[in-house]
């Protein structure tokens, strides 16, 4: 997601802990949250070795340093591939869920002001540059720097850079390419040869270069960003340091907005609410009127609530960084005009994302509305919460699982006075239900001693001989 500065947007940067959190605020509302804990980044360049050919998938698996093997599609590599071959590859997509990284052999070395593309052999200037003299000046400068068949794409943010700043950027990117080529020529083991900027750093720097306001909580990060602006000859008037006894995110109410973004229920302004249910295969969103505008014509009410929901759904999709298939169950609209209005509202809210990141499927025969959104890293929920392999059992369900397992052990020779260690919830259920204790007493010839063990989860238990009774 490209971020530039506008008078309605600002970045709040929390850098007081080991991780950095960056909040994009647009029109006084949290729009996106990035959390950076280091680790692999998109556009990292690796020296890897082909570990397995998979012609059925038209791809090869490539062994990498410090990461599970990545997937390299045949059509993303120029030339033949075979097992054991050393290759220079770049991370095109970070891994998510149980999927590993996706790779490309078409290297693009990204800087703040330009992109260097080995083998592309062309110079590309931003289309927004209309000044003919400036275009000629920049083209001549880049042509003088260009070496071999390397392509150069200048970013809009560098249009007003000095010759020295553009030259320094090119030399930096060229040195990274030379380092990668040297690693390939001397290959002996997989290694990370060039560390790319994290998405978080790219967001911050592009926002600053575009003149957007940044407020930083954290001395080291503030000093680093001020140094970057100085190096590029930029004013630091749009960079501010947060001071005060309260942390920046608490002071600006961001912590509350993050908590709300993790809730499945979102209230709509004007009445109604939406329920967001994220699963592995898809994200389901249900629109509910909740008594909004009771007594009005049902069709009019449905259209108005759905239109309020459309903008909020897109906002939540971006904020929660939800990708993949999304299925919406809006309030039923009988008229074609109402459905068309909803479709237009969704498309307008996505805006430029419709150019590639979002594919609209529209309404189905059952009245559901579908679209897919390209995944861009982990969702907000996956970034903050550990993945659960299974949901916790209900207390009564766990109790019955334990009873069956313990009775089975008694039939295999475990009898007499025993101590039964169980989860505290199961222990309470046993204390509350005399019938359960009677089942255990019948199995062992006497009621066992029940011990609550907080280290045990759900239906886990431990059965021990009670030698002191």
C-alpha positions as a printed Julia matrix, in Angstrom:
469×3 Matrix{Float64}:
   0.0     0.0     0.0
   1.58    3.25   -1.09
   1.36    6.04    1.43
   1.98    9.69    0.7
   1.47   12.79    2.75
  -1.72   14.84    2.53
  -3.13   17.49    4.8
  -5.62   14.89    6.06
  -3.09   12.15    6.85
  -0.31   11.66    9.37
   1.81    8.84   10.71
   2.14    8.08   14.41
   5.25    6.01   15.16
   5.59    4.04   18.39
   9.25    3.0    18.76
   9.64    2.69   22.54
   9.77   -1.14   22.63
  11.51   -3.88   20.62
   8.92   -3.64   17.84
   7.86   -0.56   15.92
   4.19    0.21   15.4
   3.18    2.71   12.74
  -0.38    4.03   12.58
  -1.73    5.8     9.51
  -4.34    8.37   10.52
  -6.63    9.71    7.81
  -9.4    12.15    8.58
  -8.77   11.61   12.3
  -9.33    7.85   12.08
  -6.94    4.88   12.22
  -6.76    3.51    8.67
  -3.84    1.07    8.76
  -1.42   -0.32   11.33
   2.02   -1.77   10.56
   3.94   -3.79   13.14
   7.64   -4.34   12.44
   9.59   -6.9    14.47
  12.41   -7.4    11.97
  12.72  -10.71   10.14
  12.4   -11.33    6.4
  11.17   -8.48    4.22
   9.69   -8.34    0.77
  12.45   -7.7    -1.79
  15.21   -9.34    0.31
  17.73  -10.86   -2.11
  18.95  -14.39   -1.37
  21.53  -16.71   -2.82
  19.66  -20.01   -2.88
  20.0   -23.52   -4.23
  17.31  -25.4    -6.12
  16.31  -28.23   -3.79
  13.47  -29.78   -5.78
  11.93  -29.47   -9.24
   8.12  -29.57   -9.36
   7.06  -29.62  -13.03
   3.46  -30.35  -12.01
   3.38  -26.9   -10.4
   5.62  -25.27  -13.03
   7.92  -24.26  -10.18
  11.01  -25.19   -8.19
  11.68  -25.19   -4.46
  14.73  -23.18   -3.44
  16.69  -23.69   -0.2
  17.28  -20.39    1.61
  19.31  -19.25    4.6
  17.22  -19.05    7.79
  13.88  -19.64    6.03
  11.88  -22.65    4.86
  12.34  -23.44    1.17
  10.7   -20.87   -1.09
   8.64  -21.39   -4.25
  10.17  -20.12   -7.52
   7.76  -20.28  -10.5
   9.43  -21.16  -13.8
   7.97  -18.07  -15.47
   9.64  -15.82  -12.87
  13.15  -16.92  -13.75
  15.07  -16.2   -16.94
  16.71  -19.42  -18.06
  16.59  -23.16  -17.33
  16.57  -24.6   -13.8
  17.79  -27.9   -12.38
  18.29  -29.43   -8.94
  21.45  -28.25   -7.21
  21.62  -25.04   -9.25
  22.65  -21.84   -7.46
  20.29  -18.94   -8.12
  19.88  -15.32   -7.12
  16.27  -14.84   -6.04
  14.2   -12.16   -4.39
  11.25  -12.48   -2.01
   8.18  -11.49   -4.03
   5.65  -12.36   -1.32
   6.17  -13.05    2.36
   4.89  -16.29    3.84
   1.58  -16.38    5.68
  -0.41  -19.07    7.49
   1.33  -22.33    6.49
   2.61  -21.02    3.15
   6.28  -20.22    2.61
   7.74  -17.27    0.74
   7.2   -16.86   -3.0
  10.31  -15.99   -5.01
  11.25  -14.34   -8.27
  14.45  -14.45  -10.28
  13.75  -11.05  -11.8
  15.6    -8.89   -9.34
  14.47   -5.34   -8.56
  16.61   -3.45   -6.04
  14.46   -0.78   -4.42
  15.66    2.48   -2.95
  13.83    5.5    -1.64
  14.11    7.4    -4.93
  14.63    4.75   -7.6
  14.47    1.07   -8.53
  17.37   -0.72  -10.24
  16.33   -3.6   -12.52
  19.23   -5.78  -13.77
  18.74   -6.8   -17.39
  15.83   -4.4   -18.03
  18.01   -1.98  -20.08
  15.67    1.02  -19.99
  15.15    4.3   -18.17
  11.7     5.17  -16.85
  10.62    8.54  -15.48
   7.33    9.23  -13.65
   4.48   10.08  -15.99
   3.46   12.92  -13.7
   6.6    14.84  -14.72
   5.39   17.19  -17.49
   8.31   19.65  -17.54
  10.17   18.78  -20.75
  13.45   20.39  -19.69
  13.46   18.53  -16.37
  12.67   15.23  -18.12
  15.59   15.75  -20.47
  17.9    16.69  -17.59
  16.98   13.63  -15.54
  17.15   11.27  -18.53
  20.65   12.49  -19.37
  21.77   12.1   -15.76
  20.43    8.55  -15.47
  21.89    7.63  -18.87
  25.31    8.75  -17.67
  24.97    6.57  -14.57
  23.5     3.52  -16.33
  25.89    0.6   -16.62
  25.48   -2.5   -18.78
  21.89   -3.62  -19.24
  20.58   -2.33  -15.91
  17.24   -0.53  -16.03
  16.5     2.47  -13.82
  13.03    3.57  -12.73
  12.93    6.93  -10.95
  10.27    7.43   -8.28
   8.14   10.56   -8.07
   9.63   11.39   -4.69
  13.06   11.92   -6.34
  11.93   14.39   -8.99
  13.24   17.36   -7.04
  16.4    15.66   -5.74
  19.81   17.12   -6.55
  22.19   15.42   -8.98
  24.37   14.38   -6.06
  21.44   12.77   -4.18
  20.32   10.81   -7.27
  23.9     9.73   -8.0
  24.43    8.59   -4.4
  21.2     6.56   -4.5
  22.24    4.85   -7.75
  25.69    3.98   -6.41
  24.15    2.48   -3.27
  21.79    0.26   -5.28
  24.57   -0.69   -7.72
  26.8    -1.78   -4.82
  24.0    -4.08   -3.58
  23.74   -5.64   -7.05
  27.49   -6.17   -7.24
  27.46   -7.82   -3.81
  24.74  -10.23   -4.98
  26.59  -11.07   -8.23
  29.8   -11.73   -6.28
  27.94  -14.08   -3.9
  26.6   -16.04   -6.89
  30.05  -16.38   -8.44
  31.48  -17.7    -5.15
  28.44  -19.76   -4.07
  29.06  -22.33   -1.35
  25.97  -22.12    0.87
  22.61  -20.3     0.86
  22.8   -16.79    2.28
  20.94  -13.5     2.55
  22.99  -11.22    0.31
  21.0    -7.98    0.42
  18.55   -6.9     3.1
  15.69   -4.81    1.73
  13.88   -2.07    3.54
  10.96   -3.37    5.54
   7.5    -2.34    4.41
   7.34   -0.22    7.56
  10.47    1.73    6.62
   9.18    2.25    3.09
   5.87    3.59    4.41
   7.6     6.02    6.78
  10.14    7.31    4.28
   7.68    7.79    1.42
   5.33    9.63    3.74
   8.12   11.91    4.92
   9.46   12.53    1.42
   5.96   13.52    0.3
   5.76   16.1     3.08
   3.42   14.15    5.33
   3.39   14.78    9.08
   5.09   12.2    11.31
   4.98   12.12   15.1
   7.55    9.81   16.72
   7.59    8.34   20.23
  11.14    7.03   20.69
  14.42    8.97   20.69
  16.47    6.64   18.47
  13.83    6.49   15.74
  13.35   10.26   15.81
  17.1    10.86   15.45
  17.32    8.28   12.61
  14.52    9.92   10.62
  15.86   13.42   11.16
  19.25   12.22    9.92
  17.63   10.73    6.81
  15.92   14.03    6.0
  19.18   15.91    6.5
  21.06   13.49    4.22
  18.5    14.03    1.45
  18.48   17.79    1.9
  14.9    17.85    3.14
  13.36   20.03    5.83
  12.37   18.29    9.04
   9.47   20.65    9.72
   6.97   17.79    9.22
   8.78   15.55   11.74
   7.82   15.93   15.4
   8.88   14.17   18.58
   6.2    13.13   21.06
   6.76   14.4    24.58
   4.72   13.91   27.71
   4.06   11.37   30.45
   1.64    9.31   28.34
   2.74    7.06   25.5
   1.84    8.36   22.04
  -0.66    5.64   21.16
  -2.43    6.05   24.51
  -2.45    9.83   24.18
  -4.0     9.71   20.7
  -6.52    6.94   21.45
  -4.84    4.49   19.06
  -4.77    1.63   21.58
  -8.57    1.79   21.83
  -8.89    1.77   18.03
  -6.59   -1.26   17.79
  -8.7    -3.11   20.36
 -11.85   -2.26   18.38
 -10.19   -3.55   15.17
  -9.78   -6.95   16.8
 -13.45   -7.24   17.7
 -15.74   -9.2    15.37
 -18.54   -6.64   15.8
 -18.36   -3.12   14.36
 -21.09   -0.57   14.97
 -22.23    1.57   12.03
 -22.78    5.28   12.34
 -26.48    5.93   11.98
 -27.49    2.47   13.18
 -26.82   -1.15   12.36
 -23.65   -3.19   12.68
 -21.46   -5.64   10.81
 -19.98   -8.94   12.01
 -16.55   -9.93   10.63
 -15.55  -13.6    10.82
 -12.04  -14.36    9.56
 -11.27  -17.98    8.7
  -8.51  -19.73    6.78
 -10.45  -20.14    3.52
 -12.36  -16.85    3.48
 -13.62  -13.87    5.45
 -17.4   -13.72    5.98
 -19.08  -10.39    6.76
 -22.7   -10.12    7.86
 -24.66   -6.85    7.74
 -27.3    -6.39   10.46
 -29.92   -3.63   10.78
 -30.25   -4.05   14.58
 -33.48   -2.05   14.67
 -32.09    0.88   12.67
 -34.86    3.07   11.24
 -37.59    0.72   12.46
 -40.93    1.41   10.81
 -39.51    2.68    7.52
 -40.0     0.98    4.17
 -37.93   -2.23    4.33
 -36.3    -1.74    0.92
 -35.25    1.85    1.66
 -33.92    0.84    5.07
 -31.97   -2.1     3.61
 -30.33    0.06    0.94
 -29.35    2.8     3.39
 -27.91    0.41    5.98
 -26.03   -1.52    3.28
 -24.53    1.69    1.88
 -23.33    2.68    5.36
 -21.89   -0.8     5.73
 -20.08   -0.73    2.36
 -17.69    2.08    3.31
 -17.09    0.59    6.76
 -16.41   -2.88    5.33
 -13.66   -1.57    3.05
 -12.21    0.47    5.92
 -12.09   -2.61    8.15
 -10.62   -4.8     5.38
  -7.72   -2.36    5.02
  -7.24   -1.76    8.72
  -7.25   -5.48    9.54
  -5.16   -6.22    6.4
  -7.55   -8.96    5.32
  -6.72  -10.75    2.07
  -8.15  -13.63    0.07
 -11.84  -14.26   -0.63
 -14.36  -12.01    1.15
 -18.08  -12.86    1.16
 -20.61  -10.26    2.33
 -24.19  -11.06    3.35
 -25.9    -7.66    3.04
 -29.48   -6.93    4.01
 -31.79   -8.24    1.31
 -32.44   -5.7    -1.45
 -35.2    -6.56   -3.91
 -34.45   -3.83   -6.42
 -31.66   -3.94   -9.0
 -31.07   -0.24   -8.34
 -30.3    -0.95   -4.67
 -27.83   -3.7    -5.54
 -26.14   -1.46   -8.1
 -25.75    1.29   -5.49
 -24.08   -1.18   -3.11
 -21.72   -2.4    -5.84
 -20.73    1.16   -6.74
 -20.18    2.04   -3.06
 -17.8    -0.91   -2.63
 -15.89   -0.02   -5.81
 -15.63    3.67   -4.88
 -14.33    2.8    -1.42
 -11.57    0.57   -2.83
 -10.54    3.2    -5.38
  -7.07    2.55   -6.81
  -6.94   -0.97   -5.33
  -9.25   -2.03   -8.16
  -6.28   -1.63  -10.53
  -4.94   -5.01   -9.45
  -5.15   -5.78   -5.74
  -8.95   -6.23   -5.63
 -11.08   -8.32   -7.98
 -14.85   -7.82   -7.74
 -17.12  -10.84   -8.21
 -20.35   -8.99   -7.4
 -23.67  -10.47   -6.33
 -24.32  -14.21   -6.44
 -27.65  -15.93   -7.16
 -28.15  -16.26   -3.39
 -27.8   -12.53   -2.8
 -24.26  -12.67   -1.37
 -21.59  -10.23   -2.57
 -18.06  -11.47   -3.28
 -14.64  -10.01   -3.96
 -11.05  -11.11   -3.51
  -8.16   -9.0    -2.26
  -4.5    -9.75   -2.78
  -2.78  -10.82    0.42
  -0.08   -8.43    1.61
   1.52  -10.18    4.56
  -0.27  -11.29    7.7
  -3.57   -9.89    8.88
  -3.62   -7.7    11.97
  -5.1   -10.55   14.02
  -2.42  -13.02   12.85
   0.28  -10.48   13.74
  -0.92  -10.22   17.33
  -2.38  -13.62   18.22
  -0.93  -17.12   18.16
  -2.68  -19.5    15.81
  -4.96  -21.93   17.62
  -4.88  -25.46   16.28
  -8.27  -26.04   17.89
 -10.8   -24.1    19.91
 -10.96  -24.74   23.65
 -13.51  -27.35   24.71
 -16.57  -26.34   26.67
 -16.21  -27.2    30.35
 -18.85  -29.92   30.26
 -17.38  -31.44   27.11
 -13.91  -31.52   28.68
 -15.33  -33.09   31.85
 -16.91  -35.95   29.92
 -13.75  -36.57   27.89
 -11.79  -36.86   31.16
 -14.38  -39.19   32.71
 -14.27  -41.57   29.73
 -10.46  -41.62   29.66
 -10.17  -42.24   33.42
 -12.79  -45.02   33.38
 -10.84  -46.63   30.5
  -7.68  -46.57   32.66
  -9.55  -48.2    35.57
 -10.53  -51.07   33.25
  -6.87  -51.56   32.38
  -5.85  -52.25   35.95
  -5.57  -48.85   37.64
  -7.56  -49.16   40.87
  -7.42  -48.16   44.52
  -6.78  -44.74   45.97
  -5.65  -42.35   43.23
  -5.07  -38.65   42.72
  -6.66  -37.11   39.63
  -5.03  -33.87   38.41
  -7.18  -31.88   35.98
  -7.66  -28.39   34.56
  -9.14  -25.96   37.18
 -12.35  -25.67   35.15
 -12.8   -29.43   35.11
 -11.94  -29.59   38.82
 -14.75  -27.12   39.56
 -17.15  -29.09   37.39
 -16.31  -32.26   39.35
 -16.86  -30.43   42.64
 -20.26  -29.23   41.41
 -21.5   -32.58   40.1
 -21.9   -35.45   42.58
 -22.82  -37.83   39.74
 -19.37  -37.34   38.2
 -17.65  -38.15   41.5
 -19.83  -41.25   41.84
 -18.73  -42.47   38.41
 -15.09  -42.15   39.5
 -15.79  -43.85   42.85
 -17.42  -46.79   41.1
 -14.44  -47.09   38.74
 -11.72  -47.05   41.39
 -13.53  -48.46   44.43
 -13.37  -45.08   46.14
 -13.54  -41.39   45.23
 -10.16  -40.09   43.97
  -8.56  -36.93   45.29
  -9.17  -34.12   42.8
  -6.28  -31.65   42.27
  -6.64  -28.51   40.15
  -3.52  -28.08   37.99
  -3.43  -24.79   35.99
  -0.72  -26.21   33.71
  -3.21  -28.68   32.26
  -5.48  -27.56   29.42
  -8.98  -28.62   28.44
  -9.3   -32.4    28.67
  -5.71  -33.09   29.74
  -5.33  -34.99   33.02
  -2.79  -36.83   35.11
  -3.61  -39.92   37.19
  -1.29  -40.77   40.12
  -1.33  -43.35   42.85
  -2.13  -41.7    46.15
   0.41  -43.31   48.52
  -0.51  -41.09   51.49
  -4.11  -42.18   51.81
